[in-house]
Short mmCIF file of N, CA and C in Angstrom, two decimals:
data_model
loop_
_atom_site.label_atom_id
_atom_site.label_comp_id
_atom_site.label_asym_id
_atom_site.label_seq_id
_atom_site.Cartn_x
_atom_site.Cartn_y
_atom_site.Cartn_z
N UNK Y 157 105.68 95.30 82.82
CA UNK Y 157 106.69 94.74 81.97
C UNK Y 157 106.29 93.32 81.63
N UNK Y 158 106.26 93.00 80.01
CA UNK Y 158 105.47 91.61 80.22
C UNK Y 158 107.27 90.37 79.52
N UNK Y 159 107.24 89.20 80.12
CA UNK Y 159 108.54 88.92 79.96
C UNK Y 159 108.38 88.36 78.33
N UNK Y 160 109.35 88.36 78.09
CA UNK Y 160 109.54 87.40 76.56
C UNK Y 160 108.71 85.98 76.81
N UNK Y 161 108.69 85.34 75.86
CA UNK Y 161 108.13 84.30 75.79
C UNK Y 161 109.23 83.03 76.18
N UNK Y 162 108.55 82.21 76.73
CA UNK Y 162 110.16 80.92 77.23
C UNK Y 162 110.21 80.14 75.66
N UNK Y 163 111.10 80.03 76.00
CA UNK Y 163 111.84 78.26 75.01
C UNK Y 163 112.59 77.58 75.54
N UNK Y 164 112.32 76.85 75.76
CA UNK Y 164 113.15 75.84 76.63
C UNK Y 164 114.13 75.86 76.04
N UNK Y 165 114.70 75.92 74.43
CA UNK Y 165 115.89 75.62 73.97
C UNK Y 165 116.89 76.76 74.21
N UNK Y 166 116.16 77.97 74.53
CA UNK Y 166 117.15 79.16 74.70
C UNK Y 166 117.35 79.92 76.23
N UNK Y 167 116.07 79.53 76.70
CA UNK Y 167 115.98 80.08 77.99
C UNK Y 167 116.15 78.82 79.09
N UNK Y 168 117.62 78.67 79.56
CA UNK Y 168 117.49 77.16 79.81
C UNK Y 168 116.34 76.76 81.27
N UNK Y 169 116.17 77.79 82.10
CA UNK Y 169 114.81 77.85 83.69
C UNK Y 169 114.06 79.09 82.97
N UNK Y 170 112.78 78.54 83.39
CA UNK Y 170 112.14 79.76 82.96
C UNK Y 170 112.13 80.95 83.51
N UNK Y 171 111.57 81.97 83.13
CA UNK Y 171 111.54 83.30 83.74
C UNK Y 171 111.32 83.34 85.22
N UNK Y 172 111.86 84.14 85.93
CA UNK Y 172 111.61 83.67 87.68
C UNK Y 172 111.87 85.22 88.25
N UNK Y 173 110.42 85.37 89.39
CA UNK Y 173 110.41 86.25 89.67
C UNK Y 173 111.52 86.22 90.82
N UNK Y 174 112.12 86.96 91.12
CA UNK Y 174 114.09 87.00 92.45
C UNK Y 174 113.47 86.87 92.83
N UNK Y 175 112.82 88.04 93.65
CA UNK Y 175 112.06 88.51 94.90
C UNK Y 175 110.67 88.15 95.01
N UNK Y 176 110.03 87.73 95.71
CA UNK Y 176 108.19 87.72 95.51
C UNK Y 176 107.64 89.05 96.15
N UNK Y 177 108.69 89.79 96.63
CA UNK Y 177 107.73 91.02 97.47
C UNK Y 177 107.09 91.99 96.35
N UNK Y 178 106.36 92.97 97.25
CA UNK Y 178 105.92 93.93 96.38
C UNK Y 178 107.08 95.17 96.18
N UNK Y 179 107.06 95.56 94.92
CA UNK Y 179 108.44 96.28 94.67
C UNK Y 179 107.52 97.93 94.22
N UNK Y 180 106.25 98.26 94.50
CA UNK Y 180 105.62 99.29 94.00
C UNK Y 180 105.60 100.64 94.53
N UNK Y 181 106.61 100.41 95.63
CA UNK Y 181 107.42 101.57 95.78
C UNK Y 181 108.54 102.00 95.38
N UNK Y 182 108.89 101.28 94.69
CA UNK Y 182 110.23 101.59 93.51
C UNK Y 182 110.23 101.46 92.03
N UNK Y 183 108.68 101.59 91.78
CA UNK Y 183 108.12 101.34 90.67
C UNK Y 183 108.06 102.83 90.26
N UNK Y 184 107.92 102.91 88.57
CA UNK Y 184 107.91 104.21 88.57
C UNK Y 184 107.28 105.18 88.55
N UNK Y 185 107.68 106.74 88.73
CA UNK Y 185 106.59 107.63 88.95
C UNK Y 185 105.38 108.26 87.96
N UNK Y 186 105.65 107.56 87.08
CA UNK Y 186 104.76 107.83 85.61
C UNK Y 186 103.58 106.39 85.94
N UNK Y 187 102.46 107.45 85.77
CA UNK Y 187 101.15 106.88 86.13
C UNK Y 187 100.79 105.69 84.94
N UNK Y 188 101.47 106.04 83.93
CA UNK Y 188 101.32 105.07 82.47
C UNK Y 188 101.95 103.66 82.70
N UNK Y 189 103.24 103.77 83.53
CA UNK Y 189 103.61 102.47 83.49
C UNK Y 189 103.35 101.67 84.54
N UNK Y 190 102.85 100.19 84.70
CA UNK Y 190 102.48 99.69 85.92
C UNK Y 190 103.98 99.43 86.89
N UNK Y 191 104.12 99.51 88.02
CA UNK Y 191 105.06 98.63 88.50
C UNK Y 191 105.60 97.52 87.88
N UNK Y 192 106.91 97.33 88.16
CA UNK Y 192 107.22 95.97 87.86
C UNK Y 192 108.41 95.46 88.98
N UNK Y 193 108.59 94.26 88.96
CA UNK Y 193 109.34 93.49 89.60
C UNK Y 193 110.78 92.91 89.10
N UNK Y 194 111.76 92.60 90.04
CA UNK Y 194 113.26 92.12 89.66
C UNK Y 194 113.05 90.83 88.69
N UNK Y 195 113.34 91.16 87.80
CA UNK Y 195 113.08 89.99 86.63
C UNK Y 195 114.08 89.43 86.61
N UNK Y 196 114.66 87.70 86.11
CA UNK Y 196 115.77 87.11 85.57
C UNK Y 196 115.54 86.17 84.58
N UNK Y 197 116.64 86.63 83.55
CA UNK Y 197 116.04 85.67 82.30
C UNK Y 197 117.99 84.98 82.46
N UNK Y 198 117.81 83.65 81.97
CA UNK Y 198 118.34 82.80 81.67
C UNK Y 198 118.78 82.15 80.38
N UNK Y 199 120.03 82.77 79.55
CA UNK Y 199 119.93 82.65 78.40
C UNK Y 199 121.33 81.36 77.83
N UNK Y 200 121.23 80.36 77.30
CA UNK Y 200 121.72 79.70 77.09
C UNK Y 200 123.39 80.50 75.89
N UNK Y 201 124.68 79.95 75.96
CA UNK Y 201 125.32 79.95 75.12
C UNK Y 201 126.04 78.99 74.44
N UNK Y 202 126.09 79.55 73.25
CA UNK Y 202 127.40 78.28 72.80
C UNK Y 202 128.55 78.02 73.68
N UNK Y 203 128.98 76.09 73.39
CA UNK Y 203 130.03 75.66 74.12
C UNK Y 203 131.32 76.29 73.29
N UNK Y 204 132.60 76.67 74.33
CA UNK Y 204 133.73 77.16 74.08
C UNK Y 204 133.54 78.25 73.23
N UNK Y 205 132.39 79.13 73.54
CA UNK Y 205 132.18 80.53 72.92
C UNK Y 205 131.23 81.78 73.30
N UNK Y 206 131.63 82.42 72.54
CA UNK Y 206 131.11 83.79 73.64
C UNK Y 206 129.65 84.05 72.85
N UNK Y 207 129.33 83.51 71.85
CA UNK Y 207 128.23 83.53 71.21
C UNK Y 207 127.01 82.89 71.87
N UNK Y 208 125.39 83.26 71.75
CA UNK Y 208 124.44 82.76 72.40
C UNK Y 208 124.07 81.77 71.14
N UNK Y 209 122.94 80.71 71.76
CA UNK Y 209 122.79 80.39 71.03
C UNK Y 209 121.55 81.08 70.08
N UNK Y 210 121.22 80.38 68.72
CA UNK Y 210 120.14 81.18 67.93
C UNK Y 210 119.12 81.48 68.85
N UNK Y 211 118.23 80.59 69.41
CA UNK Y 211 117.09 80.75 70.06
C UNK Y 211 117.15 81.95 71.17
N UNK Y 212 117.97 81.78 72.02
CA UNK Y 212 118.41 82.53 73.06
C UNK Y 212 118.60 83.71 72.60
N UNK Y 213 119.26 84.33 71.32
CA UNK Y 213 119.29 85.95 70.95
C UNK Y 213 118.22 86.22 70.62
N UNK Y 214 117.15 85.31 69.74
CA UNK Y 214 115.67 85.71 69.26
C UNK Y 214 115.03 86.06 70.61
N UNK Y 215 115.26 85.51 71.75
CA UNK Y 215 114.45 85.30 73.33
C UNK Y 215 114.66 87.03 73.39
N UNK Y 216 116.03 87.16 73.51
CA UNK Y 216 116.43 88.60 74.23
C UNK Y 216 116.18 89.61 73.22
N UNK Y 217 115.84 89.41 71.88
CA UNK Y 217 115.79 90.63 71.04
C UNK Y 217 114.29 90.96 71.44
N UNK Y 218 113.47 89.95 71.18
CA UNK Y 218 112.16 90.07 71.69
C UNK Y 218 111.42 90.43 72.79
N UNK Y 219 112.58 90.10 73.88
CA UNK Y 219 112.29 90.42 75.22
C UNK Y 219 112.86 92.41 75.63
N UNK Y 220 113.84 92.56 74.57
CA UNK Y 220 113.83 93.85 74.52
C UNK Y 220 113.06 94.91 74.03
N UNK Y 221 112.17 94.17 72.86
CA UNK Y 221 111.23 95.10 72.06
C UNK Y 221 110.30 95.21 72.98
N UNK Y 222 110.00 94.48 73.88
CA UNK Y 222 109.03 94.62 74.94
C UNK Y 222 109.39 95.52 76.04
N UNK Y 223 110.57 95.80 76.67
CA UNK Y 223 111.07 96.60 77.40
C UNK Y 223 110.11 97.91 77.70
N UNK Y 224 110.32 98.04 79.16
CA UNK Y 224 109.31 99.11 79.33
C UNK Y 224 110.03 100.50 79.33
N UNK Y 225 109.31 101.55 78.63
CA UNK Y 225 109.97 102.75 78.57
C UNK Y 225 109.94 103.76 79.45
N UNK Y 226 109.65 103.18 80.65
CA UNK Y 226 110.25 103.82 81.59
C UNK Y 226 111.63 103.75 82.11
N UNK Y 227 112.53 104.64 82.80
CA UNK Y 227 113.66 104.65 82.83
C UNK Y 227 114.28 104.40 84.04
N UNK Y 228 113.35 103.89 85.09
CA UNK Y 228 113.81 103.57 86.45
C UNK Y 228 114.02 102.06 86.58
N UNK Y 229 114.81 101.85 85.73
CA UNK Y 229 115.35 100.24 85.60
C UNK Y 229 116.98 100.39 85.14
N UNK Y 230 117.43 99.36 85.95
CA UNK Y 230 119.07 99.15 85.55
C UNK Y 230 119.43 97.42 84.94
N UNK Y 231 119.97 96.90 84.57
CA UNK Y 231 120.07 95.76 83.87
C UNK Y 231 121.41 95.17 84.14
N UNK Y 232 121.66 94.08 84.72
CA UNK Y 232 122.85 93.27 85.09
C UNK Y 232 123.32 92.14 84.88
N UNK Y 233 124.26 91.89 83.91
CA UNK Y 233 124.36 90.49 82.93
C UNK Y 233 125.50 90.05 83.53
N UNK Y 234 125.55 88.95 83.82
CA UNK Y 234 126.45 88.05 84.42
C UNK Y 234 127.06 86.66 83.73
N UNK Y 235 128.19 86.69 83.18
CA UNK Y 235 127.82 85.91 82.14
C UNK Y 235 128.93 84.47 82.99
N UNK Y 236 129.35 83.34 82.44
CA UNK Y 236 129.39 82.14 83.20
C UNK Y 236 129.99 81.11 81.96
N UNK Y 237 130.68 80.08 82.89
CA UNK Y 237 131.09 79.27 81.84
C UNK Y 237 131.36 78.00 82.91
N UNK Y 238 131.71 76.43 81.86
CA UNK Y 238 131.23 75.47 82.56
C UNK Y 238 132.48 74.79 82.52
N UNK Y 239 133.30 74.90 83.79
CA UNK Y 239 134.42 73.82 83.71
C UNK Y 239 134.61 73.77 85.65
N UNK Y 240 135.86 72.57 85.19
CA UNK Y 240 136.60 72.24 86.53
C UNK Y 240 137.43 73.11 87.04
N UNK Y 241 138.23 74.19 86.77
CA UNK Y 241 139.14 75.29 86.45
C UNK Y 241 138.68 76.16 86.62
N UNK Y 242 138.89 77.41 87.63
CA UNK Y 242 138.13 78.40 87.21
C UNK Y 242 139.75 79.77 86.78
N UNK Y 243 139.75 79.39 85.70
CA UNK Y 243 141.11 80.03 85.09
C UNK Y 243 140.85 80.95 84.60
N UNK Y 244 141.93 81.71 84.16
CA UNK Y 244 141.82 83.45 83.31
C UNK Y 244 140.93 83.22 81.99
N UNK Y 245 141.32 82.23 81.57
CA UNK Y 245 140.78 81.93 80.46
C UNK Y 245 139.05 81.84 80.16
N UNK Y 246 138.50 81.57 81.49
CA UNK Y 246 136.85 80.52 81.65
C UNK Y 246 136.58 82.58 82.22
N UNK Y 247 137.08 82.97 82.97
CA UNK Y 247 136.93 84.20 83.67
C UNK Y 247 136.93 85.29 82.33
N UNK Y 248 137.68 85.29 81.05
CA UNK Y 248 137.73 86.07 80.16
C UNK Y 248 136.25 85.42 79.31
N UNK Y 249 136.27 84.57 78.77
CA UNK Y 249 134.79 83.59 78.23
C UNK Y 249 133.98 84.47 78.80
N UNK Y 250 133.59 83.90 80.42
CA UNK Y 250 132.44 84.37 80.80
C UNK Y 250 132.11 85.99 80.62
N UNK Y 251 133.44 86.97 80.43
CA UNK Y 251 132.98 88.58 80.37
C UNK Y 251 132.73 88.59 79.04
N UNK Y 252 133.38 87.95 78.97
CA UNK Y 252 132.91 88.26 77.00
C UNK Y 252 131.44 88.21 76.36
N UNK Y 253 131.02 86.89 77.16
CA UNK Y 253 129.19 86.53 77.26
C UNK Y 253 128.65 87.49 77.04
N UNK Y 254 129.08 87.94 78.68
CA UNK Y 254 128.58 89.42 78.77
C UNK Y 254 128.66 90.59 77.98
N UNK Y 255 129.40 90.69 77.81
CA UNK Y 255 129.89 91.77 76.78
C UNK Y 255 129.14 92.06 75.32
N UNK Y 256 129.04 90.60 74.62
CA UNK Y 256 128.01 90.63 73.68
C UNK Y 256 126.60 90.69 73.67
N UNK Y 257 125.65 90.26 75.42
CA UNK Y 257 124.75 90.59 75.65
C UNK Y 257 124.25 91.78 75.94
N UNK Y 258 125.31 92.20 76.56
CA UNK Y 258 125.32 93.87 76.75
C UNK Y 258 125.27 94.81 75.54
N UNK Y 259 126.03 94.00 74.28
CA UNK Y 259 126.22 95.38 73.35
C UNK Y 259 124.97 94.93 72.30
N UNK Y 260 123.98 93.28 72.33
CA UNK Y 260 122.77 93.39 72.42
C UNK Y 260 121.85 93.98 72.57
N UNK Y 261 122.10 94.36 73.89
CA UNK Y 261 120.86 95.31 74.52
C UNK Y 261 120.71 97.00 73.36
N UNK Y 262 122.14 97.00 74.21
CA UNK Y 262 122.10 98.50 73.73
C UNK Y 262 121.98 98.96 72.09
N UNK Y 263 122.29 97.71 71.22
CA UNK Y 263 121.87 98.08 69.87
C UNK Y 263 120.58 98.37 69.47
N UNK Y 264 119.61 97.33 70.36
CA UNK Y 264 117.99 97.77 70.59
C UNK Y 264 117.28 98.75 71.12
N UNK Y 265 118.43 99.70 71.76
CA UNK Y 265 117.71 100.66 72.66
C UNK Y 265 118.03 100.59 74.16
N UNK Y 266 118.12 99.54 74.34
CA UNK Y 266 118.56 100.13 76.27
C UNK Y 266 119.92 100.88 76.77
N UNK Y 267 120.05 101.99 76.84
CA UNK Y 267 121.20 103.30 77.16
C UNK Y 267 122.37 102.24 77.81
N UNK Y 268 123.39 102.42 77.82
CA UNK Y 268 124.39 102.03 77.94
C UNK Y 268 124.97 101.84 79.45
N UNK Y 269 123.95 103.15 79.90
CA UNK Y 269 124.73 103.51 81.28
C UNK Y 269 123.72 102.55 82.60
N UNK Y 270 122.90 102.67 81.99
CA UNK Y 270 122.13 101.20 82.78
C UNK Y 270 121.93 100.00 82.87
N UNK Y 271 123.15 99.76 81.53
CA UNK Y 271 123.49 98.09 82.19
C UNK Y 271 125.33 97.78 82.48
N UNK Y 272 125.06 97.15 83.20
CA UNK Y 272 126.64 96.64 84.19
C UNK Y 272 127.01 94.94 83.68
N UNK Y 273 127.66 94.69 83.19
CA UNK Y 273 127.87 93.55 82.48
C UNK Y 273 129.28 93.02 83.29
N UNK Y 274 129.28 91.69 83.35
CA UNK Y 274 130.66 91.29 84.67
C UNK Y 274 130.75 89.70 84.52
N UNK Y 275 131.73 88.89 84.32
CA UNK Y 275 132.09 87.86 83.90
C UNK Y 275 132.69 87.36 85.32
N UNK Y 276 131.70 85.97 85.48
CA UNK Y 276 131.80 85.42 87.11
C UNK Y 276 132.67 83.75 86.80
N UNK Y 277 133.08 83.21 85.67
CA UNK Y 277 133.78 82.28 85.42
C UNK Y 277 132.91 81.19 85.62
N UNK Y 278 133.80 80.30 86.81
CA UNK Y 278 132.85 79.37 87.15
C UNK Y 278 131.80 79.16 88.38
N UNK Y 279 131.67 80.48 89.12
CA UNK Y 279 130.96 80.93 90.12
C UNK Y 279 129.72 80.62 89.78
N UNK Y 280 128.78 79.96 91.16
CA UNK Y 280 127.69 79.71 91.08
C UNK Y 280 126.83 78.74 90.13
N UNK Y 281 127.57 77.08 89.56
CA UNK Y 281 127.10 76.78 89.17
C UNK Y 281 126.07 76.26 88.98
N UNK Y 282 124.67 75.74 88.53
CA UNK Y 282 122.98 75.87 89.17
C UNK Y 282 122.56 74.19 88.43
N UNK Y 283 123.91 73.06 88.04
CA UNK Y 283 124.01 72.09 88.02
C UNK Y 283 125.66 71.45 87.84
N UNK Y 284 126.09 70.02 87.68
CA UNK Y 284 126.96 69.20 87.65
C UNK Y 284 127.66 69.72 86.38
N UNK Y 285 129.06 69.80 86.79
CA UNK Y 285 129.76 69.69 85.53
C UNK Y 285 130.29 68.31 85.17
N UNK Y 286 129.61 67.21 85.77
CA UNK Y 286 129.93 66.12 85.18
C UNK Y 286 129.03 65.24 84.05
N UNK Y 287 127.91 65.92 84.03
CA UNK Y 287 127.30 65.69 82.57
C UNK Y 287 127.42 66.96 81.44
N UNK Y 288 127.00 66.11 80.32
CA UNK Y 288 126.90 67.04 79.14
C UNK Y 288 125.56 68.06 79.29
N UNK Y 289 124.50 67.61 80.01
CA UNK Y 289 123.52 68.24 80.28
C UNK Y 289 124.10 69.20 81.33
N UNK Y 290 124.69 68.67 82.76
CA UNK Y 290 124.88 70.21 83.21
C UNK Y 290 125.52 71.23 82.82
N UNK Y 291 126.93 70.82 82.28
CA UNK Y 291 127.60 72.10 81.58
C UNK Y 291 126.74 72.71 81.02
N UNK Y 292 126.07 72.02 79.95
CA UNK Y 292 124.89 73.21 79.15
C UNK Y 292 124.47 73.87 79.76
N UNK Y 293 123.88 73.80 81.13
CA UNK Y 293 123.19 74.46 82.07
C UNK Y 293 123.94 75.50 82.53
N UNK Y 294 125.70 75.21 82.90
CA UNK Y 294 126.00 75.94 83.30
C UNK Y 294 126.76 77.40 82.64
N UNK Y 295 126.88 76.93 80.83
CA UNK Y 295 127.23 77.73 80.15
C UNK Y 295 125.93 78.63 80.04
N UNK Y 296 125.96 79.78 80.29
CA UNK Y 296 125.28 80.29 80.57
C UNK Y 296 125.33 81.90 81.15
N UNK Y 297 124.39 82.86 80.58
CA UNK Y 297 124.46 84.38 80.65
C UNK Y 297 123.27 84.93 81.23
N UNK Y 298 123.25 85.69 82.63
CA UNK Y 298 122.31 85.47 83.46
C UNK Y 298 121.56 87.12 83.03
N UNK Y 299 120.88 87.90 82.87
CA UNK Y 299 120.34 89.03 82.35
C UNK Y 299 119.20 89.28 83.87
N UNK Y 300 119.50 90.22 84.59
CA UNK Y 300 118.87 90.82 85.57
C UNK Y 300 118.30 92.05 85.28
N UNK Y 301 117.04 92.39 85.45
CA UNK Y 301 116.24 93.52 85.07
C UNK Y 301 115.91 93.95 86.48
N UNK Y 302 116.30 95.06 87.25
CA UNK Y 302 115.80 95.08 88.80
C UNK Y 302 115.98 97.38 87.95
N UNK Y 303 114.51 97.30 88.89
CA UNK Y 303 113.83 98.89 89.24
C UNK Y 303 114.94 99.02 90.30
N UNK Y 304 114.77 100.44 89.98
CA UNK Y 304 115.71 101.73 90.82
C UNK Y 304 114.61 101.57 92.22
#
């Protein structure tokens, strides 16, 4: 599986392998495709919206045309939002992320039933919500590619 290409403007950390182990026993049984590993891409969104930004949908459309066609992969989008509050409101935002990354995918081709899409609010933020730079960071839709 080869990953999309980074942009810093859309992919806010670059591509990062989860795990470093070897995963080539859960790789799949078709001799054509190589193993691959738990991938995470990092896709930036618009502030106070459920929209990504431009760069960030070009990242994931591209990163889908690449998708490997093997079928022992499931896909898990987590989507996130950047405040002090973690209210119904930041908790509805963040599924929504999701929701549009998810119905992303599947317009390109990835089956429906293998990705799980779930709105975590303000859980796990991966900088400060007291700059304008971290919120950016933390608005944000997390796309997990992990083999069966």
């Amino acid at each position: 599986w080869q990953a999309a290409p980074r942009d810093n403007k859309s992919i806010i950390e670059p591509v990062t392998l989860v795990d470093g182990a070897d995963n080539s026993a859960k790789a799949s049984s078709s001799k054509d495709q190589p193993p691959f590993r738990e991938v995470k891409y990092i896709l930036e969104v618009q502030a106070n919206s459920e929209l990504l930004t431009d760069r960030a949908e070009e990242s994931l459309i591209k990163f889908v045309k690449s998708a490997p066609s093997q079928s022992d992969f499931e896909v898990l989008i987590e989507g996130y939002t950047a405040s002090d509050k973690n209210t119904q409101a930041n908790i509805d935002l963040s599924y929504k992320r999701a929701l549009l990354v998810k119905k992303l995918l599947v317009e390109h081709g990835i089956p429906a039933e293998r990705i799980v899409a779930t709105g975590r609010g303000i859980e796990n933020p991966v900088a400060t919500n007291n700059t304008s730079e971290g919120r950016r960071k933390n608005r944000r839709v997390e796309v997990s590619i992990i083999p069966k």
